[in-house]
Short mmCIF file of C-alpha atoms in Angstrom, two decimals:
data_model
loop_
_atom_site.label_atom_id
_atom_site.label_comp_id
_atom_site.label_asym_id
_atom_site.label_seq_id
_atom_site.Cartn_x
_atom_site.Cartn_y
_atom_site.Cartn_z
CA MET A 36 0.00 0.00 0.00
CA ASP A 37 1.17 3.51 -0.78
CA SER A 38 3.01 4.71 2.32
CA SER A 39 1.87 8.28 1.75
CA THR A 40 -1.62 7.27 2.76
CA ILE A 41 -0.65 5.48 5.96
CA ALA A 42 -0.54 7.49 9.17
CA SER A 43 2.49 7.09 11.36
CA SER A 44 1.91 5.04 14.50
CA ASN A 45 3.39 7.94 16.47
CA SER A 46 0.98 10.54 15.11
CA GLY A 47 -0.85 11.00 18.40
CA CYS A 48 -4.19 10.04 16.92
CA SER A 49 -6.07 6.90 17.89
CA PRO A 50 -5.96 4.75 14.77
CA HIS A 51 -8.66 2.10 14.67
CA THR A 52 -7.07 -0.25 12.15
CA PRO A 53 -3.46 -1.29 11.51
CA ILE A 54 -3.43 -0.51 7.79
CA PHE A 55 -6.48 1.49 6.71
CA ARG A 56 -5.33 4.80 8.16
CA ARG A 57 -6.27 8.23 6.88
CA GLN A 58 -3.71 10.65 5.54
CA ILE A 59 -3.05 13.26 8.24
CA SER A 60 -2.19 16.83 7.34
CA SER A 61 0.53 18.88 9.02
CA ASP A 62 -1.70 20.07 11.85
CA GLY A 63 -2.54 16.52 12.94
CA CYS A 64 -5.91 15.39 14.27
CA ASP A 65 -7.28 18.93 14.58
CA SER A 66 -7.30 19.24 10.80
CA ARG A 67 -10.19 16.80 10.71
CA ARG A 68 -12.55 19.16 12.46
CA ASN A 69 -13.62 20.72 9.22
CA GLU A 70 -17.38 21.16 9.08
CA GLN A 71 -17.51 19.81 5.54
CA GLN A 72 -16.90 16.08 5.38
CA HIS A 73 -14.31 15.15 2.78
CA MET A 74 -14.09 11.76 1.19
CA LYS A 75 -11.30 9.78 2.85
CA ILE A 76 -9.41 7.84 0.21
CA VAL A 77 -6.81 5.19 1.02
CA LYS A 78 -4.67 4.22 -1.95
CA GLY A 79 -2.98 0.87 -2.39
CA ASP A 80 -1.17 -1.11 -5.04
CA SER A 81 -2.60 -1.87 -8.49
CA GLY A 82 -5.07 0.98 -8.38
CA PHE A 83 -6.69 -0.09 -5.08
CA LEU A 84 -8.85 2.66 -3.56
CA LEU A 85 -10.64 2.43 -0.22
CA GLU A 86 -13.41 4.99 0.23
CA ASP A 87 -13.28 5.00 3.99
CA VAL A 88 -15.89 6.15 6.49
CA PRO A 89 -15.37 8.49 9.48
CA HIS A 90 -14.49 7.17 12.92
CA LEU A 91 -15.00 8.65 16.36
CA SER A 92 -11.23 8.61 16.90
CA ASP A 93 -10.88 11.08 14.00
CA TYR A 94 -11.96 13.90 16.27
CA LEU A 95 -11.84 12.25 19.72
CA PRO A 96 -8.35 10.69 19.63
CA LEU A 97 -8.13 9.70 23.31
CA LEU A 98 -11.22 7.50 23.49
CA PRO A 99 -10.74 4.26 25.44
CA THR A 100 -11.55 0.94 23.79
CA TYR A 101 -12.92 -2.28 25.23
CA PRO A 102 -12.86 -5.97 24.27
CA ASN A 103 -15.84 -6.90 22.15
CA PRO A 104 -18.34 -8.75 24.39
CA LEU A 105 -19.48 -10.78 21.40
CA GLN A 106 -16.63 -13.22 21.94
CA HIS A 107 -18.25 -14.29 25.21
CA ASN A 108 -21.72 -14.63 23.72
CA PRO A 109 -22.84 -18.30 23.89
CA ALA A 110 -24.70 -17.94 20.60
CA TYR A 111 -21.42 -17.15 18.84
CA SER A 112 -19.29 -19.76 20.62
CA VAL A 113 -19.36 -22.10 17.61
CA VAL A 114 -18.40 -19.37 15.14
CA LYS A 115 -14.92 -20.04 13.75
CA GLN A 116 -14.03 -16.37 13.44
CA TYR A 117 -15.76 -13.86 15.69
CA PHE A 118 -14.41 -10.77 13.98
CA VAL A 119 -13.84 -9.60 10.44
CA ASN A 120 -10.30 -8.82 9.45
CA ALA A 121 -9.54 -5.14 10.06
CA ASP A 122 -8.15 -4.84 6.54
CA ASP A 123 -11.08 -6.45 4.74
CA ALA A 124 -12.62 -4.39 1.95
CA VAL A 125 -15.47 -4.98 -0.49
CA ALA A 126 -15.01 -4.18 -4.18
CA GLN A 127 -17.57 -1.93 -5.82
CA THR A 128 -16.96 -3.46 -9.25
CA ILE A 129 -16.72 -7.23 -9.21
CA VAL A 130 -16.16 -7.78 -12.95
CA ALA A 131 -12.61 -6.98 -14.03
CA HIS A 132 -10.32 -7.48 -17.01
CA LYS A 133 -6.81 -8.84 -16.61
CA ASP A 134 -5.30 -5.38 -17.06
CA SER A 135 -7.95 -3.36 -15.22
CA PRO A 136 -7.13 -1.64 -11.91
CA ARG A 137 -8.49 -3.06 -8.66
CA GLY A 138 -10.79 -0.05 -8.38
CA ARG A 139 -12.89 1.35 -5.54
CA HIS A 140 -13.58 -0.54 -2.35
CA PHE A 141 -15.54 -0.01 0.86
CA ARG A 142 -14.79 -1.09 4.39
CA ARG A 143 -16.32 -4.48 5.12
CA ALA A 144 -19.08 -4.54 7.73
CA GLY A 145 -18.97 -6.79 10.76
CA PRO A 146 -17.85 -7.05 14.40
CA ARG A 147 -14.41 -5.78 15.44
CA GLN A 148 -12.14 -7.01 18.21
CA ARG A 149 -12.29 -3.70 20.06
CA VAL A 150 -15.36 -1.55 20.65
CA TYR A 151 -15.64 2.12 21.62
CA PHE A 152 -18.72 1.80 23.83
CA GLU A 153 -19.35 -0.16 27.01
CA SER A 154 -22.71 -1.89 26.99
CA ASP A 155 -24.20 0.01 29.95
CA GLU A 156 -22.94 3.28 28.46
CA VAL A 157 -24.96 3.00 25.25
CA GLN A 158 -28.13 5.01 24.84
CA ALA A 159 -29.33 4.32 21.33
CA CYS A 160 -32.21 5.77 19.35
CA ILE A 161 -33.97 4.73 16.15
CA VAL A 162 -35.89 7.02 13.78
CA THR A 163 -37.80 6.25 10.58
CA CYS A 164 -38.41 8.95 7.96
CA GLY A 165 -40.17 9.24 4.62
CA GLY A 166 -42.78 6.91 3.15
CA LEU A 167 -43.69 3.42 4.28
CA CYS A 168 -41.78 0.40 3.04
CA PRO A 169 -42.09 -3.32 3.81
CA GLY A 170 -39.44 -4.29 6.36
CA LEU A 171 -39.34 -1.11 8.46
CA ASN A 172 -40.58 -2.93 11.55
CA THR A 173 -38.15 -5.77 10.94
CA VAL A 174 -35.20 -3.36 10.93
CA ILE A 175 -36.46 -1.75 14.14
CA ARG A 176 -36.91 -5.15 15.79
CA GLU A 177 -33.46 -6.39 14.81
CA LEU A 178 -31.75 -3.19 15.93
CA VAL A 179 -33.34 -3.49 19.37
CA CYS A 180 -32.80 -7.24 19.70
CA GLY A 181 -29.32 -7.13 18.18
CA LEU A 182 -28.13 -4.41 20.55
CA TYR A 183 -29.54 -6.34 23.49
CA HIS A 184 -28.60 -9.92 22.65
CA MET A 185 -25.20 -9.29 21.03
CA TYR A 186 -23.88 -6.37 23.08
CA GLY A 187 -26.04 -6.25 26.21
CA VAL A 188 -27.47 -2.79 25.43
CA THR A 189 -30.68 -2.17 27.40
CA THR A 190 -31.48 1.48 26.59
CA VAL A 191 -33.01 2.02 23.17
CA PHE A 192 -35.48 4.77 22.29
CA GLY A 193 -37.79 5.09 19.32
CA ILE A 194 -38.04 8.65 18.03
CA ASN A 195 -41.72 8.99 17.20
CA GLY A 196 -42.75 10.69 13.95
CA GLY A 197 -39.54 11.14 11.96
CA TYR A 198 -36.95 13.89 12.37
CA LYS A 199 -39.34 16.29 14.06
CA GLY A 200 -39.78 13.74 16.84
CA PHE A 201 -36.30 14.62 18.11
CA TYR A 202 -37.24 18.13 19.19
CA ALA A 203 -40.93 17.39 19.76
CA ARG A 204 -39.76 15.05 22.52
CA ASN A 205 -41.78 12.18 21.12
CA THR A 206 -40.02 9.01 22.26
CA ILE A 207 -40.99 5.49 23.24
CA SER A 208 -38.87 2.93 25.05
CA LEU A 209 -38.05 -0.12 22.92
CA THR A 210 -37.23 -3.49 24.45
CA PRO A 211 -36.89 -6.99 22.95
CA LYS A 212 -40.27 -7.85 24.48
CA SER A 213 -42.07 -4.80 23.08
CA VAL A 214 -40.79 -5.42 19.54
CA ASP A 215 -41.04 -9.19 19.58
CA ASP A 216 -43.67 -9.62 16.86
CA ILE A 217 -43.66 -6.27 15.06
CA HIS A 218 -42.03 -7.79 11.97
CA LYS A 219 -45.37 -9.43 11.24
CA ARG A 220 -46.97 -6.02 10.72
CA GLY A 221 -46.63 -3.46 7.97
CA GLY A 222 -45.72 0.18 8.54
CA THR A 223 -43.55 1.37 11.43
CA ILE A 224 -44.40 1.25 15.12
CA ILE A 225 -42.56 4.51 15.76
CA ASP A 226 -44.40 6.40 13.01
CA THR A 227 -42.78 8.33 10.21
CA SER A 228 -43.04 11.69 8.50
CA ARG A 229 -41.47 13.75 5.74
CA GLY A 230 -39.44 16.89 6.36
CA GLY A 231 -39.12 18.36 9.83
CA HIS A 232 -35.33 18.42 9.67
CA ASP A 233 -33.81 21.09 11.92
CA THR A 234 -30.18 20.15 12.48
CA SER A 235 -29.50 22.29 15.55
CA LYS A 236 -32.66 21.21 17.32
CA ILE A 237 -32.04 17.55 16.50
CA VAL A 238 -28.46 17.55 17.75
CA ASP A 239 -29.48 19.60 20.82
CA SER A 240 -31.99 16.87 21.62
CA ILE A 241 -29.40 14.14 21.08
CA GLN A 242 -26.98 15.93 23.37
CA ASP A 243 -29.54 16.74 26.06
CA ARG A 244 -30.79 13.18 26.28
CA GLY A 245 -27.32 11.64 26.37
CA ILE A 246 -27.95 9.63 23.20
CA ASN A 247 -24.71 8.26 21.74
CA GLN A 248 -25.87 5.97 18.93
CA VAL A 249 -28.34 7.21 16.32
CA PHE A 250 -29.80 4.82 13.75
CA ILE A 251 -31.58 6.67 10.94
CA ILE A 252 -33.76 4.66 8.54
CA GLY A 253 -34.81 6.46 5.38
CA GLY A 254 -34.27 7.19 1.71
CA ASP A 255 -31.88 9.53 -0.08
CA GLY A 256 -33.33 12.70 1.45
CA THR A 257 -33.18 11.15 4.91
CA GLN A 258 -29.58 10.06 4.36
CA ARG A 259 -28.65 13.61 3.34
CA GLY A 260 -30.20 14.76 6.60
CA ALA A 261 -28.23 12.12 8.49
CA SER A 262 -25.02 13.38 6.89
CA VAL A 263 -25.75 16.93 8.10
CA ILE A 264 -26.52 15.62 11.60
CA PHE A 265 -23.18 13.79 11.63
CA GLU A 266 -21.34 16.95 10.60
CA GLU A 267 -22.93 18.90 13.46
CA VAL A 268 -22.17 16.10 15.91
CA ARG A 269 -18.54 16.15 14.80
CA ARG A 270 -18.40 19.94 15.00
CA ARG A 271 -19.50 19.72 18.63
CA SER A 272 -17.02 16.87 19.28
CA LEU A 273 -19.73 14.59 20.64
CA LYS A 274 -19.15 10.90 21.17
CA VAL A 275 -22.15 9.96 19.04
CA ALA A 276 -22.19 7.37 16.24
CA VAL A 277 -24.55 8.41 13.43
CA VAL A 278 -25.55 5.47 11.24
CA GLY A 279 -27.82 5.42 8.20
CA ILE A 280 -29.86 2.45 7.04
CA PRO A 281 -31.00 3.05 3.43
CA LYS A 282 -34.73 2.63 2.77
CA THR A 283 -36.49 3.03 -0.53
CA ILE A 284 -39.04 0.73 -2.03
CA ASP A 285 -38.01 2.02 -5.51
CA ASN A 286 -34.49 0.55 -5.19
CA ASP A 287 -33.04 3.89 -6.35
CA ILE A 288 -30.20 4.17 -3.82
CA PRO A 289 -26.80 3.83 -5.56
CA VAL A 290 -23.84 1.59 -4.69
CA ILE A 291 -25.79 -1.05 -2.73
CA ASP A 292 -27.10 -4.16 -4.48
CA LYS A 293 -30.72 -3.42 -3.60
CA SER A 294 -32.80 -1.80 -0.89
CA PHE A 295 -34.97 -3.62 1.61
CA GLY A 296 -38.64 -3.91 0.73
CA PHE A 297 -37.90 -4.16 -2.97
CA ASP A 298 -38.31 -7.95 -3.18
CA THR A 299 -41.58 -7.73 -1.27
CA ALA A 300 -42.82 -4.95 -3.56
CA VAL A 301 -42.06 -6.98 -6.70
CA GLU A 302 -43.74 -10.05 -5.23
CA GLU A 303 -46.87 -8.12 -4.23
CA ALA A 304 -46.98 -6.33 -7.59
CA GLN A 305 -47.58 -9.74 -9.16
CA ARG A 306 -51.00 -9.84 -7.56
CA ALA A 307 -52.02 -6.59 -9.25
CA ILE A 308 -50.59 -7.69 -12.59
CA ASN A 309 -52.36 -11.04 -12.34
CA ALA A 310 -55.67 -9.28 -11.58
CA ALA A 311 -55.18 -6.99 -14.58
CA HIS A 312 -54.41 -9.98 -16.78
CA VAL A 313 -57.52 -11.85 -15.64
CA GLU A 314 -59.68 -8.79 -16.28
CA ALA A 315 -58.12 -8.20 -19.72
CA GLU A 316 -58.36 -11.77 -21.04
CA SER A 317 -61.93 -12.08 -19.78
CA ALA A 318 -63.18 -9.29 -22.06
CA GLU A 319 -63.09 -8.65 -25.78
CA ASN A 320 -60.21 -6.29 -26.53
CA GLY A 321 -59.51 -6.13 -22.82
CA VAL A 322 -56.73 -3.81 -21.62
CA GLY A 323 -55.31 -3.89 -18.10
CA VAL A 324 -53.24 -0.92 -16.92
CA VAL A 325 -51.23 -1.28 -13.68
CA LYS A 326 -49.38 1.64 -12.11
CA LEU A 327 -46.46 0.68 -9.86
CA MET A 328 -44.05 2.68 -7.71
CA GLY A 329 -41.03 4.25 -9.37
CA ARG A 330 -40.73 8.01 -9.14
CA ASP A 331 -37.40 8.27 -10.95
CA SER A 332 -36.37 4.62 -11.27
CA GLY A 333 -38.38 1.84 -12.87
CA PHE A 334 -36.93 -1.18 -11.10
CA ILE A 335 -40.19 -2.44 -9.58
CA ALA A 336 -41.97 -2.20 -12.93
CA LEU A 337 -39.02 -3.87 -14.70
CA TYR A 338 -38.66 -6.81 -12.31
CA ALA A 339 -42.41 -7.30 -11.85
CA THR A 340 -42.81 -7.43 -15.63
CA LEU A 341 -40.04 -9.98 -16.05
CA ALA A 342 -41.40 -12.09 -13.19
CA SER A 343 -45.04 -12.12 -14.32
CA ARG A 344 -44.68 -13.02 -18.03
CA ASP A 345 -48.19 -11.62 -18.53
CA VAL A 346 -47.18 -8.04 -19.36
CA ASP A 347 -47.21 -6.82 -22.95
CA CYS A 348 -45.66 -3.39 -22.36
CA CYS A 349 -43.64 -1.85 -19.52
CA LEU A 350 -43.13 1.92 -19.33
CA ILE A 351 -40.50 3.37 -16.98
CA PRO A 352 -39.05 6.86 -16.31
CA GLU A 353 -35.66 6.02 -17.82
CA SER A 354 -37.08 5.09 -21.22
CA HIS A 355 -39.01 7.84 -22.92
CA PHE A 356 -41.94 6.73 -25.05
CA TYR A 357 -44.50 8.31 -27.35
CA LEU A 358 -48.12 7.49 -28.02
CA GLU A 359 -48.96 8.16 -31.67
CA GLY A 360 -47.23 7.51 -34.96
CA PRO A 361 -45.11 4.66 -36.30
CA GLY A 362 -43.45 2.72 -33.50
CA GLY A 363 -45.63 4.43 -30.89
CA LEU A 364 -47.59 2.84 -28.08
CA PHE A 365 -50.97 3.04 -29.82
CA GLN A 366 -49.70 1.31 -32.96
CA TYR A 367 -48.21 -1.44 -30.81
CA MET A 368 -51.48 -1.81 -28.88
CA GLU A 369 -53.44 -2.26 -32.10
CA LYS A 370 -51.05 -5.00 -33.18
CA ARG A 371 -51.24 -6.86 -29.84
CA LEU A 372 -55.00 -6.63 -29.57
CA LYS A 373 -55.39 -8.03 -33.09
CA GLU A 374 -53.02 -10.90 -32.24
CA ASN A 375 -54.16 -11.79 -28.71
CA GLY A 376 -57.44 -10.00 -28.12
CA HIS A 377 -56.14 -8.55 -24.84
CA MET A 378 -53.04 -6.94 -23.30
CA VAL A 379 -51.54 -5.69 -20.02
CA ILE A 380 -49.55 -2.47 -19.61
CA VAL A 381 -47.38 -1.75 -16.56
CA VAL A 382 -46.39 1.87 -16.02
CA ALA A 383 -44.08 3.25 -13.31
CA GLU A 384 -45.42 6.37 -11.58
CA GLY A 385 -42.64 8.58 -12.93
CA ALA A 386 -42.94 7.45 -16.55
CA GLY A 387 -44.31 9.73 -19.24
CA GLN A 388 -44.33 12.90 -17.15
CA ASP A 389 -42.94 14.79 -20.16
CA LEU A 390 -46.03 13.81 -22.16
CA LEU A 391 -48.58 15.27 -19.76
CA SER A 392 -50.31 18.51 -20.69
CA GLU A 393 -48.33 21.75 -20.47
CA SER A 394 -50.46 23.04 -17.62
CA MET A 395 -49.72 19.93 -15.58
CA ARG A 396 -46.00 20.04 -16.25
CA GLU A 397 -45.83 23.63 -15.08
CA MET A 398 -46.92 22.60 -11.60
CA ARG A 399 -43.91 22.73 -9.28
CA GLU A 400 -45.45 21.60 -6.02
CA LYS A 401 -43.25 19.47 -3.78
CA ASP A 402 -43.85 17.31 -0.77
CA ALA A 403 -42.22 17.90 2.63
CA SER A 404 -39.20 15.83 1.56
CA GLY A 405 -38.57 18.07 -1.45
CA ASN A 406 -39.82 15.55 -4.02
CA LYS A 407 -41.74 17.06 -6.93
CA LEU A 408 -45.36 15.95 -6.85
CA LEU A 409 -46.04 13.84 -9.91
CA GLN A 410 -49.19 13.73 -11.98
CA ASP A 411 -51.07 10.42 -12.06
CA VAL A 412 -49.66 8.93 -15.23
CA GLY A 413 -51.82 5.83 -14.82
CA GLN A 414 -55.07 7.78 -14.96
CA TRP A 415 -53.72 9.97 -17.75
CA ILE A 416 -52.56 7.13 -20.00
CA SER A 417 -55.79 5.21 -19.39
CA HIS A 418 -57.76 8.25 -20.54
CA LYS A 419 -55.53 8.68 -23.62
CA ILE A 420 -55.95 5.02 -24.59
CA LYS A 421 -59.72 5.21 -24.30
CA GLU A 422 -59.78 8.46 -26.27
CA TYR A 423 -57.65 7.02 -29.08
CA PHE A 424 -59.67 3.84 -29.55
CA ASN A 425 -62.97 5.71 -29.30
CA GLN A 426 -61.85 7.86 -32.21
CA LYS A 427 -61.03 4.65 -34.05
CA THR A 428 -64.52 3.33 -33.17
CA TRP A 429 -62.72 0.33 -31.74
CA ALA A 430 -64.45 -0.91 -28.61
CA ILE A 431 -62.08 -1.81 -25.79
CA THR A 432 -62.61 -2.69 -22.10
CA LEU A 433 -59.96 -1.02 -19.94
CA LYS A 434 -59.38 -1.66 -16.24
CA TYR A 435 -56.95 0.52 -14.27
CA ILE A 436 -55.32 -0.80 -11.09
CA ASP A 437 -53.16 1.23 -8.67
CA PRO A 438 -51.87 -0.99 -5.83
CA THR A 439 -49.29 1.52 -4.56
CA TYR A 440 -50.45 1.97 -0.98
CA MET A 441 -51.38 -1.69 -0.61
CA ILE A 442 -47.83 -2.67 -1.52
CA ARG A 443 -46.16 -0.11 0.78
CA ALA A 444 -48.16 -1.17 3.81
CA ILE A 445 -47.64 -4.94 3.83
CA PRO A 446 -45.12 -6.82 6.02
CA ALA A 447 -41.83 -7.88 4.48
CA ASN A 448 -41.56 -11.30 2.84
CA ALA A 449 -39.05 -13.94 3.94
CA SER A 450 -36.23 -12.67 1.72
CA ASP A 451 -36.56 -9.08 2.93
CA ASN A 452 -36.88 -10.17 6.57
CA VAL A 453 -33.51 -11.92 6.38
CA TYR A 454 -31.99 -8.94 4.56
CA CYS A 455 -33.30 -6.49 7.18
CA THR A 456 -31.70 -8.59 9.91
CA LEU A 457 -28.30 -8.41 8.20
CA LEU A 458 -28.64 -4.65 7.68
CA ALA A 459 -29.47 -4.05 11.34
CA HIS A 460 -26.66 -6.24 12.64
CA SER A 461 -24.10 -4.65 10.32
CA ALA A 462 -25.20 -1.18 11.49
CA ILE A 463 -24.86 -2.23 15.15
CA HIS A 464 -21.39 -3.69 14.67
CA GLY A 465 -20.25 -0.49 12.95
CA ALA A 466 -21.61 1.81 15.65
CA MET A 467 -20.12 -0.25 18.47
CA ALA A 468 -16.74 -0.27 16.68
CA GLY A 469 -16.79 3.54 16.62
CA TYR A 470 -17.58 4.11 12.96
CA THR A 471 -19.89 7.01 12.21
CA GLY A 472 -21.16 9.10 9.31
CA PHE A 473 -21.88 6.06 7.17
CA THR A 474 -24.69 4.02 5.72
CA VAL A 475 -24.70 0.25 5.45
CA GLY A 476 -25.68 -2.12 2.69
CA PRO A 477 -24.61 -5.05 0.53
CA VAL A 478 -22.11 -4.40 -2.26
CA ASN A 479 -21.66 -7.41 -4.53
CA GLY A 480 -23.19 -9.63 -1.88
CA ARG A 481 -21.00 -8.44 1.04
CA HIS A 482 -22.20 -5.89 3.55
CA ALA A 483 -20.06 -2.76 3.73
CA TYR A 484 -19.85 0.67 5.36
CA ILE A 485 -20.39 3.35 2.75
CA PRO A 486 -19.73 7.11 3.16
CA PHE A 487 -22.89 9.23 3.10
CA GLN A 488 -21.56 11.16 0.10
CA ARG A 489 -21.67 8.09 -2.13
CA ILE A 490 -25.27 7.37 -1.21
CA ASN A 491 -26.30 10.97 -1.79
CA GLU A 492 -24.41 11.80 -4.97
CA LYS A 493 -26.91 10.33 -7.46
CA GLN A 494 -29.84 7.97 -7.87
CA ASN A 495 -29.72 4.38 -9.02
CA LYS A 496 -31.57 4.04 -12.31
CA VAL A 497 -32.42 1.36 -14.82
CA VAL A 498 -29.77 1.38 -17.55
CA ILE A 499 -31.67 0.96 -20.78
CA THR A 500 -28.50 -0.02 -22.65
CA ASP A 501 -28.03 -2.92 -20.21
CA ARG A 502 -28.90 -6.55 -20.87
CA MET A 503 -31.63 -6.56 -18.22
CA TRP A 504 -33.68 -4.02 -20.16
CA ALA A 505 -32.97 -5.97 -23.35
CA ARG A 506 -34.36 -9.07 -21.63
CA LEU A 507 -37.54 -7.18 -20.84
CA LEU A 508 -37.94 -5.95 -24.42
CA SER A 509 -37.42 -9.49 -25.62
CA SER A 510 -39.96 -10.82 -23.12
CA THR A 511 -42.72 -8.32 -23.95
CA ASN A 512 -41.85 -7.74 -27.63
CA GLN A 513 -42.64 -4.07 -27.10
CA PRO A 514 -40.91 -1.34 -29.11
CA SER A 515 -37.89 0.34 -27.49
CA PHE A 516 -39.15 3.80 -28.59
CA LEU A 517 -35.51 4.69 -29.36
CA ASP A 518 -33.75 5.49 -32.63
CA ALA A 519 -30.25 4.28 -33.49
CA LYS A 520 -28.63 7.67 -32.82
CA THR A 521 -30.10 7.86 -29.31
CA ILE A 522 -29.01 4.30 -28.51
CA GLU A 523 -25.43 5.07 -29.59
CA GLY A 524 -25.37 8.20 -27.41
CA LEU A 525 -26.62 6.27 -24.40
CA LYS A 526 -23.94 3.62 -24.87
CA LYS A 527 -21.19 6.25 -24.94
CA LEU A 528 -22.57 7.87 -21.78
CA GLU A 529 -22.65 4.50 -20.01
CA GLN A 530 -19.04 3.77 -21.01
CA THR A 531 -17.92 7.17 -19.69
CA GLU A 532 -19.66 6.58 -16.32
CA GLN A 533 -18.15 3.09 -16.02
CA THR A 534 -14.66 4.48 -16.70
CA GLN A 535 -15.16 7.06 -13.93
CA ILE A 536 -16.14 4.30 -11.46
CA GLU A 537 -13.02 2.30 -12.27
#
């Protein structure tokens, strides 16, 4: 590893790993007290880059450490290796050529030999923000039970009602007994809300209550808020670990393999698609239209379409489409109805917003989280389809189904329940080991600690020049709505982005 990136063992700081040290400037540990968090890059041989996460010892260098109590936990007595190697890293890009550099990596999640909190010292809190998502209660349950059963932590609070609950003093005590069966329910037992972020008030509340571990569950806006909270905590030199757990049913958070609740959403979406298919094939020229979640990213619509095999056309935000003319949606619908006598269309909520009327597109209303309020593309496209075929004097029977809130409110399925458990445990291990200012998630199948900046820098979107989208087009036989020049431009853009990642 490049020696210029390794801090001297006599630097006076409290390094938390033997190799993955941060480069220290001439004024030592005090230089890290900058209010703006900077990406910490550790360089190694063959192009190795570790995008490291902050640690409490960065700004509190004299903190004592303690042996990890996990090694005395009877449940872990049969485990061959209690702790992950301090130098373990997870590669962001798993596919490589023989001459390609090793690329970017993230610190591997898991228990460490030394911890920075004693069990009876910990006062943890959990907050959920944004919309509902299957698995929220499972994450809450596993945070509470994991802290208690793995590390002996007995004081855990639920911040009621999102960020504003911090300064509204809305808290409930959470114990393993009180959360025992909450994973069987949808929603969140500590309530949620959008907006309400006031950094000073939130950190004042954290400080006043003696909270020293904060677990924040939410989407990209929530994670941006968590990053700001961490910066204020660091500015005040508080011994508080701020940990994000990414939540979005749309699967639009970058870097991580997928977000919790996504598998459940795709599975539940099948019920709506199946209902639309039954309605469509039971009527002459039957058309079923199903609107699914996907404000900016069409992953639910994509995967639900591939899984169902009953969908004739899938419309997502990433792939622009048009209605009339050669190669348009209406022409394709005529062809399918003549061939099969029925068809099913799946549309993501963010698709086709550019096609709505000018008066609608001029609306700039936003919700409390800052998201632009979208028009109901499902209702709009259903109306346009009816209007077109009426003009053609072609009788159709159209049924429109919007299962959005039914999907959001259900409990997580088995796959997501297991995933939520791993997320919660990885977050706990990181907080106890003194890491802070990070979010947790799987990268190429291995859980890792990811800097907030990487989560917040962009949204994960369906790549329509990727093979997965090609599989969908092949499955549905729908038009791509793209010309050759546009496809070539998209390929060049994708290659440029991939080069930047490497």
